Amino acid sequence: MGSFIEINDTLQITAEQGFPADILNLEKHLKTPVTLDDVKGKVFHFYKKDSARIFHLDPVRVFLVQSINGKWLIWGKALIQSQTIEKQLDESGQWIDGKWQTSGTYIISEIYEPAYQELFTKRESVPGKSYL
């Protein structure tokens, strides 16, 4: 008997899972680039990533990716501050047949300027998943 734990170097999340879409907004970023000063001192939370995952921990970076309708928009780098793996429960509180979910906190350590963000997203997204 074994278990499955995924090790990730990418935090790919939707706004519903905790991506700060109010701060990291592509339309605004293209007009006036977001900088680290805009997120300085902020700790962000991510929620309910499917599966049991271990993210590289601070001081090792993970790539910060906004998932938009299943497509990837890579924003820069983040440092994971905490993570929790919990059983995924249904409405009645019963474990959903061996399913797990991962939540945690992160800080943003680098934000790509728009031209680099476009290039990096096109080159480094999973094939067929680039938002750009």
Short mmCIF file of N, CA and C in Angstrom, two decimals:
data_model
loop_
_atom_site.label_atom_id
_atom_site.label_comp_id
_atom_site.label_asym_id
_atom_site.label_seq_id
_atom_site.Cartn_x
_atom_site.Cartn_y
_atom_site.Cartn_z
N MET A 1 0.85 -1.18 0.00
CA MET A 1 0.00 0.00 0.00
C MET A 1 0.89 1.23 0.00
N GLY A 2 0.51 2.23 -0.75
CA GLY A 2 1.31 3.44 -0.83
C GLY A 2 0.45 4.67 -0.83
N SER A 3 1.09 5.79 -1.00
CA SER A 3 0.35 7.04 -1.07
C SER A 3 0.95 7.89 -2.18
N PHE A 4 0.20 8.88 -2.58
CA PHE A 4 0.62 9.75 -3.67
C PHE A 4 0.72 11.17 -3.16
N ILE A 5 1.92 11.72 -3.19
CA ILE A 5 2.15 13.12 -2.85
C ILE A 5 2.91 13.75 -4.01
N GLU A 6 2.40 14.84 -4.52
CA GLU A 6 3.00 15.53 -5.64
C GLU A 6 3.91 16.64 -5.12
N ILE A 7 5.11 16.77 -5.68
CA ILE A 7 6.02 17.86 -5.32
C ILE A 7 5.97 18.89 -6.44
N ASN A 8 5.66 20.14 -6.07
CA ASN A 8 5.44 21.19 -7.06
C ASN A 8 6.45 22.33 -6.93
N ASP A 9 6.86 22.88 -8.08
CA ASP A 9 7.65 24.11 -8.10
C ASP A 9 6.82 25.25 -8.69
N THR A 10 5.51 25.00 -8.84
CA THR A 10 4.61 25.98 -9.41
C THR A 10 3.33 26.03 -8.59
N LEU A 11 2.97 27.25 -8.16
CA LEU A 11 1.70 27.47 -7.47
C LEU A 11 0.75 28.04 -8.51
N GLN A 12 -0.10 27.18 -9.06
CA GLN A 12 -1.02 27.55 -10.13
C GLN A 12 -2.42 27.54 -9.52
N ILE A 13 -3.00 28.75 -9.35
CA ILE A 13 -4.27 28.88 -8.65
C ILE A 13 -5.21 29.87 -9.36
N THR A 14 -6.48 29.67 -9.12
CA THR A 14 -7.51 30.57 -9.64
C THR A 14 -7.76 31.67 -8.61
N ALA A 15 -8.52 32.67 -8.99
CA ALA A 15 -8.92 33.71 -8.03
C ALA A 15 -9.69 33.09 -6.87
N GLU A 16 -10.53 32.10 -7.16
CA GLU A 16 -11.30 31.44 -6.11
C GLU A 16 -10.41 30.67 -5.14
N GLN A 17 -9.25 30.25 -5.61
CA GLN A 17 -8.30 29.53 -4.76
C GLN A 17 -7.31 30.46 -4.07
N GLY A 18 -7.42 31.76 -4.30
CA GLY A 18 -6.57 32.71 -3.60
C GLY A 18 -5.60 33.51 -4.44
N PHE A 19 -5.72 33.45 -5.76
CA PHE A 19 -4.86 34.30 -6.57
C PHE A 19 -5.32 35.74 -6.40
N PRO A 20 -4.40 36.69 -6.12
CA PRO A 20 -4.79 38.08 -5.86
C PRO A 20 -5.08 38.86 -7.14
N ALA A 21 -6.16 38.49 -7.82
CA ALA A 21 -6.51 39.09 -9.11
C ALA A 21 -6.84 40.58 -8.99
N ASP A 22 -7.17 41.04 -7.80
CA ASP A 22 -7.44 42.47 -7.62
C ASP A 22 -6.15 43.29 -7.71
N ILE A 23 -5.03 42.69 -7.33
CA ILE A 23 -3.72 43.36 -7.40
C ILE A 23 -3.01 43.03 -8.71
N LEU A 24 -2.97 41.74 -9.04
CA LEU A 24 -2.30 41.29 -10.25
C LEU A 24 -3.35 41.12 -11.35
N ASN A 25 -3.60 42.22 -12.03
CA ASN A 25 -4.60 42.30 -13.09
C ASN A 25 -3.86 42.62 -14.38
N LEU A 26 -3.96 41.73 -15.36
CA LEU A 26 -3.17 41.87 -16.59
C LEU A 26 -3.44 43.18 -17.31
N GLU A 27 -4.68 43.57 -17.44
CA GLU A 27 -5.01 44.81 -18.15
C GLU A 27 -4.33 46.02 -17.49
N LYS A 28 -4.40 46.09 -16.18
CA LYS A 28 -3.76 47.19 -15.44
C LYS A 28 -2.24 47.08 -15.52
N HIS A 29 -1.73 45.85 -15.44
CA HIS A 29 -0.29 45.60 -15.47
C HIS A 29 0.33 46.06 -16.80
N LEU A 30 -0.42 45.89 -17.89
CA LEU A 30 0.09 46.31 -19.19
C LEU A 30 0.17 47.83 -19.31
N LYS A 31 -0.72 48.53 -18.60
CA LYS A 31 -0.72 50.00 -18.63
C LYS A 31 0.28 50.58 -17.64
N THR A 32 0.24 50.08 -16.41
CA THR A 32 1.13 50.53 -15.34
C THR A 32 1.61 49.28 -14.60
N PRO A 33 2.83 48.81 -14.89
CA PRO A 33 3.29 47.56 -14.30
C PRO A 33 3.22 47.54 -12.77
N VAL A 34 2.74 46.41 -12.26
CA VAL A 34 2.70 46.15 -10.82
C VAL A 34 4.14 45.89 -10.39
N THR A 35 4.50 46.39 -9.20
CA THR A 35 5.85 46.17 -8.68
C THR A 35 5.77 45.47 -7.32
N LEU A 36 6.92 45.07 -6.84
CA LEU A 36 6.97 44.45 -5.51
C LEU A 36 6.49 45.39 -4.42
N ASP A 37 6.64 46.69 -4.61
CA ASP A 37 6.13 47.64 -3.62
C ASP A 37 4.62 47.51 -3.44
N ASP A 38 3.92 47.08 -4.48
CA ASP A 38 2.46 46.92 -4.41
C ASP A 38 2.03 45.73 -3.55
N VAL A 39 2.94 44.81 -3.29
CA VAL A 39 2.61 43.61 -2.49
C VAL A 39 3.50 43.46 -1.25
N LYS A 40 4.36 44.45 -1.03
CA LYS A 40 5.29 44.39 0.08
C LYS A 40 4.55 44.22 1.42
N GLY A 41 5.01 43.25 2.20
CA GLY A 41 4.44 43.01 3.52
C GLY A 41 3.13 42.24 3.52
N LYS A 42 2.65 41.79 2.35
CA LYS A 42 1.37 41.08 2.28
C LYS A 42 1.60 39.58 2.23
N VAL A 43 0.84 38.87 3.03
CA VAL A 43 0.84 37.41 3.00
C VAL A 43 -0.49 36.99 2.37
N PHE A 44 -0.40 36.18 1.35
CA PHE A 44 -1.58 35.72 0.62
C PHE A 44 -1.88 34.27 0.99
N HIS A 45 -3.13 33.89 0.86
CA HIS A 45 -3.58 32.53 1.18
C HIS A 45 -4.03 31.84 -0.09
N PHE A 46 -3.72 30.54 -0.20
CA PHE A 46 -4.30 29.74 -1.27
C PHE A 46 -5.09 28.60 -0.63
N TYR A 47 -6.14 28.17 -1.33
CA TYR A 47 -7.10 27.25 -0.74
C TYR A 47 -7.43 26.09 -1.68
N LYS A 48 -7.57 24.95 -1.10
CA LYS A 48 -8.20 23.79 -1.74
C LYS A 48 -7.63 23.41 -3.10
N LYS A 49 -6.30 23.37 -3.19
CA LYS A 49 -5.67 22.80 -4.38
C LYS A 49 -5.93 21.30 -4.32
N ASP A 50 -6.44 20.74 -5.41
CA ASP A 50 -6.70 19.30 -5.43
C ASP A 50 -5.43 18.51 -5.19
N SER A 51 -5.55 17.45 -4.41
CA SER A 51 -4.48 16.48 -4.21
C SER A 51 -3.56 16.90 -3.06
N ALA A 52 -2.80 15.95 -2.60
CA ALA A 52 -1.78 16.21 -1.58
C ALA A 52 -0.53 16.69 -2.30
N ARG A 53 -0.13 17.92 -2.01
CA ARG A 53 1.00 18.54 -2.71
C ARG A 53 1.99 19.09 -1.69
N ILE A 54 3.23 18.99 -2.03
CA ILE A 54 4.29 19.64 -1.26
C ILE A 54 4.91 20.67 -2.20
N PHE A 55 4.89 21.92 -1.77
CA PHE A 55 5.52 22.99 -2.54
C PHE A 55 6.90 23.26 -1.95
N HIS A 56 7.84 23.63 -2.82
CA HIS A 56 9.15 24.04 -2.32
C HIS A 56 8.94 25.16 -1.31
N LEU A 57 9.67 25.10 -0.21
CA LEU A 57 9.49 26.06 0.87
C LEU A 57 10.51 27.19 0.80
N ASP A 58 10.10 28.36 1.31
CA ASP A 58 10.96 29.53 1.47
C ASP A 58 12.26 29.06 2.14
N PRO A 59 13.43 29.30 1.57
CA PRO A 59 13.76 30.34 0.60
C PRO A 59 13.77 29.90 -0.86
N VAL A 60 13.30 28.69 -1.17
CA VAL A 60 13.26 28.24 -2.55
C VAL A 60 11.97 28.75 -3.19
N ARG A 61 12.06 29.33 -4.36
CA ARG A 61 10.92 29.93 -5.04
C ARG A 61 10.02 28.87 -5.68
N VAL A 62 8.77 29.26 -5.86
CA VAL A 62 7.85 28.56 -6.75
C VAL A 62 7.38 29.61 -7.76
N PHE A 63 7.03 29.17 -8.94
CA PHE A 63 6.47 30.10 -9.91
C PHE A 63 5.02 30.39 -9.53
N LEU A 64 4.62 31.64 -9.65
CA LEU A 64 3.26 32.05 -9.33
C LEU A 64 2.47 32.17 -10.63
N VAL A 65 1.45 31.32 -10.76
CA VAL A 65 0.69 31.23 -12.00
C VAL A 65 -0.79 31.45 -11.71
N GLN A 66 -1.37 32.37 -12.46
CA GLN A 66 -2.81 32.59 -12.39
C GLN A 66 -3.47 31.64 -13.39
N SER A 67 -4.42 30.85 -12.91
CA SER A 67 -5.17 29.96 -13.78
C SER A 67 -6.46 30.68 -14.18
N ILE A 68 -6.61 30.92 -15.48
CA ILE A 68 -7.79 31.62 -16.02
C ILE A 68 -8.46 30.68 -17.01
N ASN A 69 -9.60 30.14 -16.62
CA ASN A 69 -10.33 29.19 -17.48
C ASN A 69 -9.41 28.06 -17.97
N GLY A 70 -8.58 27.57 -17.08
CA GLY A 70 -7.69 26.46 -17.41
C GLY A 70 -6.40 26.84 -18.12
N LYS A 71 -6.22 28.12 -18.40
CA LYS A 71 -5.00 28.60 -19.07
C LYS A 71 -4.07 29.25 -18.05
N TRP A 72 -2.77 29.24 -18.33
CA TRP A 72 -1.76 29.74 -17.41
C TRP A 72 -1.29 31.14 -17.80
N LEU A 73 -1.26 32.03 -16.79
CA LEU A 73 -0.63 33.34 -16.93
C LEU A 73 0.40 33.43 -15.81
N ILE A 74 1.67 33.40 -16.18
CA ILE A 74 2.75 33.36 -15.20
C ILE A 74 3.11 34.79 -14.80
N TRP A 75 3.05 35.04 -13.49
CA TRP A 75 3.27 36.40 -12.97
C TRP A 75 4.64 36.62 -12.38
N GLY A 76 5.30 35.58 -11.92
CA GLY A 76 6.59 35.78 -11.28
C GLY A 76 6.88 34.64 -10.33
N LYS A 77 7.39 35.01 -9.15
CA LYS A 77 7.81 34.00 -8.18
C LYS A 77 7.19 34.28 -6.81
N ALA A 78 6.99 33.20 -6.07
CA ALA A 78 6.43 33.31 -4.72
C ALA A 78 7.26 32.43 -3.78
N LEU A 79 7.13 32.73 -2.50
CA LEU A 79 7.78 31.92 -1.46
C LEU A 79 6.68 31.38 -0.56
N ILE A 80 6.59 30.07 -0.46
CA ILE A 80 5.58 29.43 0.36
C ILE A 80 5.94 29.63 1.83
N GLN A 81 4.97 30.11 2.60
CA GLN A 81 5.18 30.37 4.03
C GLN A 81 4.61 29.26 4.89
N SER A 82 3.55 28.62 4.43
CA SER A 82 2.96 27.49 5.16
C SER A 82 2.14 26.66 4.20
N GLN A 83 1.90 25.43 4.57
CA GLN A 83 1.02 24.58 3.77
C GLN A 83 0.38 23.52 4.66
N THR A 84 -0.85 23.17 4.31
CA THR A 84 -1.62 22.19 5.07
C THR A 84 -2.25 21.23 4.08
N ILE A 85 -2.17 19.95 4.38
CA ILE A 85 -2.81 18.93 3.57
C ILE A 85 -3.94 18.34 4.40
N GLU A 86 -5.15 18.37 3.85
CA GLU A 86 -6.32 17.89 4.58
C GLU A 86 -7.17 16.98 3.70
N LYS A 87 -7.95 16.12 4.35
CA LYS A 87 -8.90 15.31 3.61
C LYS A 87 -9.94 16.21 2.97
N GLN A 88 -10.34 15.86 1.76
CA GLN A 88 -11.40 16.59 1.07
C GLN A 88 -12.73 15.98 1.49
N LEU A 89 -13.60 16.80 2.07
CA LEU A 89 -14.86 16.31 2.62
C LEU A 89 -16.05 16.77 1.77
N ASP A 90 -17.11 15.96 1.76
CA ASP A 90 -18.34 16.37 1.10
C ASP A 90 -19.18 17.21 2.06
N GLU A 91 -20.38 17.61 1.63
CA GLU A 91 -21.24 18.48 2.45
C GLU A 91 -21.60 17.86 3.80
N SER A 92 -21.65 16.54 3.86
CA SER A 92 -22.04 15.87 5.10
C SER A 92 -20.84 15.62 6.02
N GLY A 93 -19.65 16.03 5.57
CA GLY A 93 -18.45 15.84 6.39
C GLY A 93 -17.75 14.52 6.17
N GLN A 94 -18.17 13.77 5.16
CA GLN A 94 -17.56 12.47 4.86
C GLN A 94 -16.40 12.66 3.87
N TRP A 95 -15.35 11.88 4.10
CA TRP A 95 -14.18 11.91 3.23
C TRP A 95 -14.58 11.46 1.84
N ILE A 96 -14.19 12.21 0.83
CA ILE A 96 -14.49 11.87 -0.56
C ILE A 96 -13.46 10.88 -1.07
N ASP A 97 -13.77 9.61 -0.94
CA ASP A 97 -13.02 8.50 -1.51
C ASP A 97 -11.52 8.74 -1.75
N GLY A 98 -10.79 8.99 -0.67
CA GLY A 98 -9.34 9.11 -0.77
C GLY A 98 -8.82 10.42 -1.31
N LYS A 99 -9.66 11.43 -1.44
CA LYS A 99 -9.22 12.71 -2.01
C LYS A 99 -8.67 13.63 -0.91
N TRP A 100 -7.65 14.38 -1.30
CA TRP A 100 -6.97 15.32 -0.41
C TRP A 100 -6.95 16.69 -1.06
N GLN A 101 -6.70 17.71 -0.26
CA GLN A 101 -6.52 19.06 -0.80
C GLN A 101 -5.44 19.77 0.00
N THR A 102 -4.79 20.72 -0.65
CA THR A 102 -3.68 21.45 -0.04
C THR A 102 -4.01 22.94 -0.02
N SER A 103 -3.74 23.58 1.11
CA SER A 103 -3.92 25.02 1.29
C SER A 103 -2.66 25.57 1.92
N GLY A 104 -2.53 26.89 1.95
CA GLY A 104 -1.35 27.47 2.58
C GLY A 104 -1.26 28.96 2.42
N THR A 105 -0.08 29.49 2.71
CA THR A 105 0.18 30.92 2.57
C THR A 105 1.45 31.14 1.75
N TYR A 106 1.53 32.32 1.14
CA TYR A 106 2.71 32.66 0.33
C TYR A 106 2.90 34.17 0.30
N ILE A 107 4.12 34.56 0.01
CA ILE A 107 4.42 35.95 -0.29
C ILE A 107 4.93 36.00 -1.72
N ILE A 108 4.79 37.14 -2.34
CA ILE A 108 5.28 37.31 -3.71
C ILE A 108 6.68 37.89 -3.65
N SER A 109 7.63 37.22 -4.29
CA SER A 109 9.03 37.64 -4.22
C SER A 109 9.53 38.28 -5.51
N GLU A 110 8.80 38.09 -6.61
CA GLU A 110 9.19 38.72 -7.88
C GLU A 110 7.96 38.82 -8.77
N ILE A 111 7.81 39.95 -9.44
CA ILE A 111 6.75 40.15 -10.42
C ILE A 111 7.42 40.48 -11.75
N TYR A 112 7.08 39.70 -12.76
CA TYR A 112 7.68 39.92 -14.07
C TYR A 112 7.10 41.17 -14.73
N GLU A 113 7.98 41.95 -15.38
CA GLU A 113 7.50 43.10 -16.15
C GLU A 113 6.76 42.55 -17.37
N PRO A 114 5.83 43.31 -17.93
CA PRO A 114 4.92 42.77 -18.96
C PRO A 114 5.56 42.04 -20.14
N ALA A 115 6.62 42.59 -20.73
CA ALA A 115 7.22 41.92 -21.89
C ALA A 115 7.81 40.57 -21.51
N TYR A 116 8.49 40.52 -20.36
CA TYR A 116 9.06 39.26 -19.90
C TYR A 116 7.96 38.28 -19.51
N GLN A 117 6.91 38.78 -18.88
CA GLN A 117 5.78 37.93 -18.50
C GLN A 117 5.19 37.24 -19.73
N GLU A 118 5.02 37.99 -20.81
CA GLU A 118 4.47 37.42 -22.04
C GLU A 118 5.39 36.33 -22.59
N LEU A 119 6.68 36.63 -22.70
CA LEU A 119 7.65 35.66 -23.21
C LEU A 119 7.70 34.42 -22.33
N PHE A 120 7.79 34.62 -21.02
CA PHE A 120 7.91 33.50 -20.08
C PHE A 120 6.66 32.64 -20.11
N THR A 121 5.48 33.28 -20.15
CA THR A 121 4.23 32.52 -20.18
C THR A 121 4.16 31.67 -21.44
N LYS A 122 4.53 32.24 -22.58
CA LYS A 122 4.47 31.49 -23.84
C LYS A 122 5.47 30.33 -23.86
N ARG A 123 6.65 30.56 -23.30
CA ARG A 123 7.70 29.54 -23.35
C ARG A 123 7.57 28.46 -22.28
N GLU A 124 7.10 28.83 -21.09
CA GLU A 124 7.19 27.92 -19.96
C GLU A 124 5.87 27.30 -19.50
N SER A 125 4.76 27.71 -20.09
CA SER A 125 3.49 27.08 -19.74
C SER A 125 3.47 25.65 -20.25
N VAL A 126 2.70 24.83 -19.58
CA VAL A 126 2.46 23.47 -20.07
C VAL A 126 1.94 23.59 -21.50
N PRO A 127 2.42 22.77 -22.43
CA PRO A 127 1.95 22.87 -23.82
C PRO A 127 0.43 22.94 -23.92
N GLY A 128 -0.06 23.96 -24.66
CA GLY A 128 -1.48 24.14 -24.86
C GLY A 128 -2.19 24.88 -23.74
N LYS A 129 -1.45 25.27 -22.69
CA LYS A 129 -2.06 25.93 -21.53
C LYS A 129 -1.76 27.42 -21.42
N SER A 130 -0.95 27.98 -22.31
CA SER A 130 -0.60 29.39 -22.21
C SER A 130 -1.81 30.28 -22.41
N TYR A 131 -1.97 31.25 -21.53
CA TYR A 131 -3.07 32.22 -21.64
C TYR A 131 -2.81 33.20 -22.78
N LEU A 132 -1.54 33.37 -23.13
CA LEU A 132 -1.18 34.37 -24.15
C LEU A 132 -0.92 33.72 -25.51
#
